[in-house]
């Protein structure tokens, strides 16, 4: 898991840190997390806890900074609820 360099909440209206925001109204606040890419060491950011990828080398991460396998989208469990993650991984790599 990546070491988080920055973690803060941001106002969805003004894009400022929530503690500095002076917006009137009930705007949504979302988290921003940043860490260094495991491969190229550039900064990677996740907005609102969403999956993201390094814009420099394409390494993929979940919203908490955990590196994902480059081929995770090929796992059949992604689109079939009857197949578990491990079973899907085994099916995906059966011919390797």
mmCIF file with all atom_site columns, C-alpha atoms in Angstrom:
data_model
loop_
_atom_site.group_PDB
_atom_site.id
_atom_site.type_symbol
_atom_site.label_atom_id
_atom_site.label_alt_id
_atom_site.label_comp_id
_atom_site.label_asym_id
_atom_site.label_entity_id
_atom_site.label_seq_id
_atom_site.pdbx_PDB_ins_code
_atom_site.Cartn_x
_atom_site.Cartn_y
_atom_site.Cartn_z
_atom_site.occupancy
_atom_site.B_iso_or_equiv
_atom_site.pdbx_formal_charge
_atom_site.auth_seq_id
_atom_site.auth_comp_id
_atom_site.auth_asym_id
_atom_site.auth_atom_id
_atom_site.pdbx_PDB_model_num
ATOM 1  C CA . UNK A 1 1  ? 0.000   0.000   0.000   1.00 0.00 ? 1  UNK A CA 1
ATOM 2  C CA . UNK A 1 2  ? 1.247   3.466   -0.853  1.00 0.00 ? 2  UNK A CA 1
ATOM 3  C CA . UNK A 1 3  ? 2.238   5.956   1.817   1.00 0.00 ? 3  UNK A CA 1
ATOM 4  C CA . UNK A 1 4  ? -0.327  8.769   1.683   1.00 0.00 ? 4  UNK A CA 1
ATOM 5  C CA . UNK A 1 5  ? 1.416   12.147  1.235   1.00 0.00 ? 5  UNK A CA 1
ATOM 6  C CA . UNK A 1 6  ? -1.691  14.315  1.514   1.00 0.00 ? 6  UNK A CA 1
ATOM 7  C CA . UNK A 1 7  ? -5.252  13.687  2.610   1.00 0.00 ? 7  UNK A CA 1
ATOM 8  C CA . UNK A 1 8  ? -7.860  16.417  2.932   1.00 0.00 ? 8  UNK A CA 1
ATOM 9  C CA . UNK A 1 9  ? -11.511 17.209  2.326   1.00 0.00 ? 9  UNK A CA 1
ATOM 10 C CA . UNK A 1 10 ? -12.386 19.618  -0.480  1.00 0.00 ? 10 UNK A CA 1
ATOM 11 C CA . UNK A 1 11 ? -15.566 21.618  -1.142  1.00 0.00 ? 11 UNK A CA 1
ATOM 12 C CA . UNK A 1 12 ? -17.275 20.540  -4.385  1.00 0.00 ? 12 UNK A CA 1
ATOM 13 C CA . UNK A 1 13 ? -18.303 24.146  -5.082  1.00 0.00 ? 13 UNK A CA 1
ATOM 14 C CA . UNK A 1 14 ? -15.078 26.167  -4.675  1.00 0.00 ? 14 UNK A CA 1
ATOM 15 C CA . UNK A 1 15 ? -12.492 23.322  -4.760  1.00 0.00 ? 15 UNK A CA 1
ATOM 16 C CA . UNK A 1 16 ? -10.809 24.711  -1.621  1.00 0.00 ? 16 UNK A CA 1
ATOM 17 C CA . UNK A 1 17 ? -9.877  22.726  1.461   1.00 0.00 ? 17 UNK A CA 1
ATOM 18 C CA . UNK A 1 18 ? -13.074 22.289  3.492   1.00 0.00 ? 18 UNK A CA 1
ATOM 19 C CA . UNK A 1 19 ? -11.663 24.076  6.561   1.00 0.00 ? 19 UNK A CA 1
ATOM 20 C CA . UNK A 1 20 ? -10.922 27.172  4.408   1.00 0.00 ? 20 UNK A CA 1
ATOM 21 C CA . UNK A 1 21 ? -14.214 27.124  2.503   1.00 0.00 ? 21 UNK A CA 1
ATOM 22 C CA . UNK A 1 22 ? -16.671 29.985  3.092   1.00 0.00 ? 22 UNK A CA 1
ATOM 23 C CA . UNK A 1 23 ? -19.384 28.867  0.650   1.00 0.00 ? 23 UNK A CA 1
ATOM 24 C CA . UNK A 1 24 ? -23.003 29.377  1.663   1.00 0.00 ? 24 UNK A CA 1
ATOM 25 C CA . UNK A 1 25 ? -25.132 26.291  1.316   1.00 0.00 ? 25 UNK A CA 1
ATOM 26 C CA . UNK A 1 26 ? -24.670 22.611  1.866   1.00 0.00 ? 26 UNK A CA 1
ATOM 27 C CA . UNK A 1 27 ? -22.048 21.663  -0.715  1.00 0.00 ? 27 UNK A CA 1
ATOM 28 C CA . UNK A 1 28 ? -20.652 18.148  -0.790  1.00 0.00 ? 28 UNK A CA 1
ATOM 29 C CA . UNK A 1 29 ? -17.160 17.638  0.544   1.00 0.00 ? 29 UNK A CA 1
ATOM 30 C CA . UNK A 1 30 ? -14.998 14.879  -0.877  1.00 0.00 ? 30 UNK A CA 1
ATOM 31 C CA . UNK A 1 31 ? -11.601 13.484  0.013   1.00 0.00 ? 31 UNK A CA 1
ATOM 32 C CA . UNK A 1 32 ? -8.401  13.999  -1.957  1.00 0.00 ? 32 UNK A CA 1
ATOM 33 C CA . UNK A 1 33 ? -5.501  11.619  -1.350  1.00 0.00 ? 33 UNK A CA 1
ATOM 34 C CA . UNK A 1 34 ? -2.057  11.791  -2.947  1.00 0.00 ? 34 UNK A CA 1
ATOM 35 C CA . UNK A 1 35 ? 0.858   9.336   -2.987  1.00 0.00 ? 35 UNK A CA 1
ATOM 36 C CA . UNK A 1 36 ? 3.930   8.532   -5.082  1.00 0.00 ? 36 UNK A CA 1
ATOM 37 C CA . UNK A 1 37 ? 3.569   6.020   -7.915  1.00 0.00 ? 37 UNK A CA 1
ATOM 38 C CA . UNK A 1 38 ? 5.369   2.742   -7.157  1.00 0.00 ? 38 UNK A CA 1
ATOM 39 C CA . UNK A 1 39 ? 6.801   2.596   -10.693 1.00 0.00 ? 39 UNK A CA 1
ATOM 40 C CA . UNK A 1 40 ? 7.776   6.127   -11.735 1.00 0.00 ? 40 UNK A CA 1
ATOM 41 C CA . UNK A 1 41 ? 7.533   8.039   -8.404  1.00 0.00 ? 41 UNK A CA 1
ATOM 42 C CA . UNK A 1 42 ? 5.242   10.747  -9.840  1.00 0.00 ? 42 UNK A CA 1
ATOM 43 C CA . UNK A 1 43 ? 2.352   11.978  -7.686  1.00 0.00 ? 43 UNK A CA 1
ATOM 44 C CA . UNK A 1 44 ? -0.945  10.078  -8.081  1.00 0.00 ? 44 UNK A CA 1
ATOM 45 C CA . UNK A 1 45 ? -4.199  11.571  -6.754  1.00 0.00 ? 45 UNK A CA 1
ATOM 46 C CA . UNK A 1 46 ? -7.554  9.998   -5.938  1.00 0.00 ? 46 UNK A CA 1
ATOM 47 C CA . UNK A 1 47 ? -10.605 12.268  -5.705  1.00 0.00 ? 47 UNK A CA 1
ATOM 48 C CA . UNK A 1 48 ? -13.503 11.037  -3.608  1.00 0.00 ? 48 UNK A CA 1
ATOM 49 C CA . UNK A 1 49 ? -11.969 7.605   -3.024  1.00 0.00 ? 49 UNK A CA 1
ATOM 50 C CA . UNK A 1 50 ? -12.288 6.559   -6.670  1.00 0.00 ? 50 UNK A CA 1
ATOM 51 C CA . UNK A 1 51 ? -9.932  4.207   -8.489  1.00 0.00 ? 51 UNK A CA 1
ATOM 52 C CA . UNK A 1 52 ? -7.245  6.075   -10.386 1.00 0.00 ? 52 UNK A CA 1
ATOM 53 C CA . UNK A 1 53 ? -4.143  5.581   -12.470 1.00 0.00 ? 53 UNK A CA 1
ATOM 54 C CA . UNK A 1 54 ? -0.795  7.304   -12.810 1.00 0.00 ? 54 UNK A CA 1
ATOM 55 C CA . UNK A 1 55 ? -0.996  9.808   -15.662 1.00 0.00 ? 55 UNK A CA 1
ATOM 56 C CA . UNK A 1 56 ? 2.679   9.216   -16.443 1.00 0.00 ? 56 UNK A CA 1
ATOM 57 C CA . UNK A 1 57 ? 3.064   5.407   -16.599 1.00 0.00 ? 57 UNK A CA 1
ATOM 58 C CA . UNK A 1 58 ? -0.529  4.083   -16.352 1.00 0.00 ? 58 UNK A CA 1
ATOM 59 C CA . UNK A 1 59 ? -0.086  2.110   -13.095 1.00 0.00 ? 59 UNK A CA 1
ATOM 60 C CA . UNK A 1 60 ? -3.546  1.495   -11.595 1.00 0.00 ? 60 UNK A CA 1
ATOM 61 C CA . UNK A 1 61 ? -4.539  2.059   -7.945  1.00 0.00 ? 61 UNK A CA 1
ATOM 62 C CA . UNK A 1 62 ? -7.657  1.821   -5.823  1.00 0.00 ? 62 UNK A CA 1
ATOM 63 C CA . UNK A 1 63 ? -8.856  4.921   -3.954  1.00 0.00 ? 63 UNK A CA 1
ATOM 64 C CA . UNK A 1 64 ? -6.721  4.104   -0.899  1.00 0.00 ? 64 UNK A CA 1
ATOM 65 C CA . UNK A 1 65 ? -3.447  3.884   -2.797  1.00 0.00 ? 65 UNK A CA 1
ATOM 66 C CA . UNK A 1 66 ? -3.225  0.103   -3.149  1.00 0.00 ? 66 UNK A CA 1
ATOM 67 C CA . UNK A 1 67 ? -1.580  -0.933  -6.434  1.00 0.00 ? 67 UNK A CA 1
ATOM 68 C CA . UNK A 1 68 ? -3.851  -3.038  -8.653  1.00 0.00 ? 68 UNK A CA 1
ATOM 69 C CA . UNK A 1 69 ? -2.696  -5.702  -11.085 1.00 0.00 ? 69 UNK A CA 1
ATOM 70 C CA . UNK A 1 70 ? -2.376  -4.313  -14.587 1.00 0.00 ? 70 UNK A CA 1
ATOM 71 C CA . UNK A 1 71 ? -4.715  -7.003  -15.954 1.00 0.00 ? 71 UNK A CA 1
ATOM 72 C CA . UNK A 1 72 ? -7.476  -6.818  -13.309 1.00 0.00 ? 72 UNK A CA 1
ATOM 73 C CA . UNK A 1 73 ? -10.090 -5.779  -15.879 1.00 0.00 ? 73 UNK A CA 1
ATOM 74 C CA . UNK A 1 74 ? -9.739  -9.164  -17.609 1.00 0.00 ? 74 UNK A CA 1
ATOM 75 C CA . UNK A 1 75 ? -11.033 -11.049 -14.549 1.00 0.00 ? 75 UNK A CA 1
ATOM 76 C CA . UNK A 1 76 ? -14.401 -12.667 -15.457 1.00 0.00 ? 76 UNK A CA 1
ATOM 77 C CA . UNK A 1 77 ? -15.700 -12.077 -11.907 1.00 0.00 ? 77 UNK A CA 1
ATOM 78 C CA . UNK A 1 78 ? -16.031 -8.397  -12.827 1.00 0.00 ? 78 UNK A CA 1
ATOM 79 C CA . UNK A 1 79 ? -19.124 -9.019  -14.947 1.00 0.00 ? 79 UNK A CA 1
ATOM 80 C CA . UNK A 1 80 ? -20.427 -12.329 -13.543 1.00 0.00 ? 80 UNK A CA 1
ATOM 81 C CA . UNK A 1 81 ? -21.744 -12.459 -9.964  1.00 0.00 ? 81 UNK A CA 1
ATOM 82 C CA . UNK A 1 82 ? -21.622 -16.267 -10.001 1.00 0.00 ? 82 UNK A CA 1
ATOM 83 C CA . UNK A 1 83 ? -17.810 -16.249 -10.293 1.00 0.00 ? 83 UNK A CA 1
ATOM 84 C CA . UNK A 1 84 ? -15.720 -15.320 -7.254  1.00 0.00 ? 84 UNK A CA 1
ATOM 85 C CA . UNK A 1 85 ? -12.598 -13.140 -7.502  1.00 0.00 ? 85 UNK A CA 1
ATOM 86 C CA . UNK A 1 86 ? -10.139 -15.989 -6.951  1.00 0.00 ? 86 UNK A CA 1
ATOM 87 C CA . UNK A 1 87 ? -12.002 -18.322 -9.314  1.00 0.00 ? 87 UNK A CA 1
ATOM 88 C CA . UNK A 1 88 ? -12.040 -15.561 -11.938 1.00 0.00 ? 88 UNK A CA 1
ATOM 89 C CA . UNK A 1 89 ? -8.301  -15.041 -11.486 1.00 0.00 ? 89 UNK A CA 1
ATOM 90 C CA . UNK A 1 90 ? -7.700  -18.772 -11.997 1.00 0.00 ? 90 UNK A CA 1
ATOM 91 C CA . UNK A 1 91 ? -9.880  -18.800 -15.136 1.00 0.00 ? 91 UNK A CA 1
ATOM 92 C CA . UNK A 1 92 ? -8.123  -15.717 -16.481 1.00 0.00 ? 92 UNK A CA 1
ATOM 93 C CA . UNK A 1 93 ? -4.653  -17.223 -16.017 1.00 0.00 ? 93 UNK A CA 1
ATOM 94 C CA . UNK A 1 94 ? -5.457  -20.875 -16.810 1.00 0.00 ? 94 UNK A CA 1
ATOM 95 C CA . UNK A 1 95 ? -3.478  -20.820 -20.057 1.00 0.00 ? 95 UNK A CA 1
ATOM 96 C CA . UNK A 1 96 ? -0.370  -19.115 -18.617 1.00 0.00 ? 96 UNK A CA 1
#
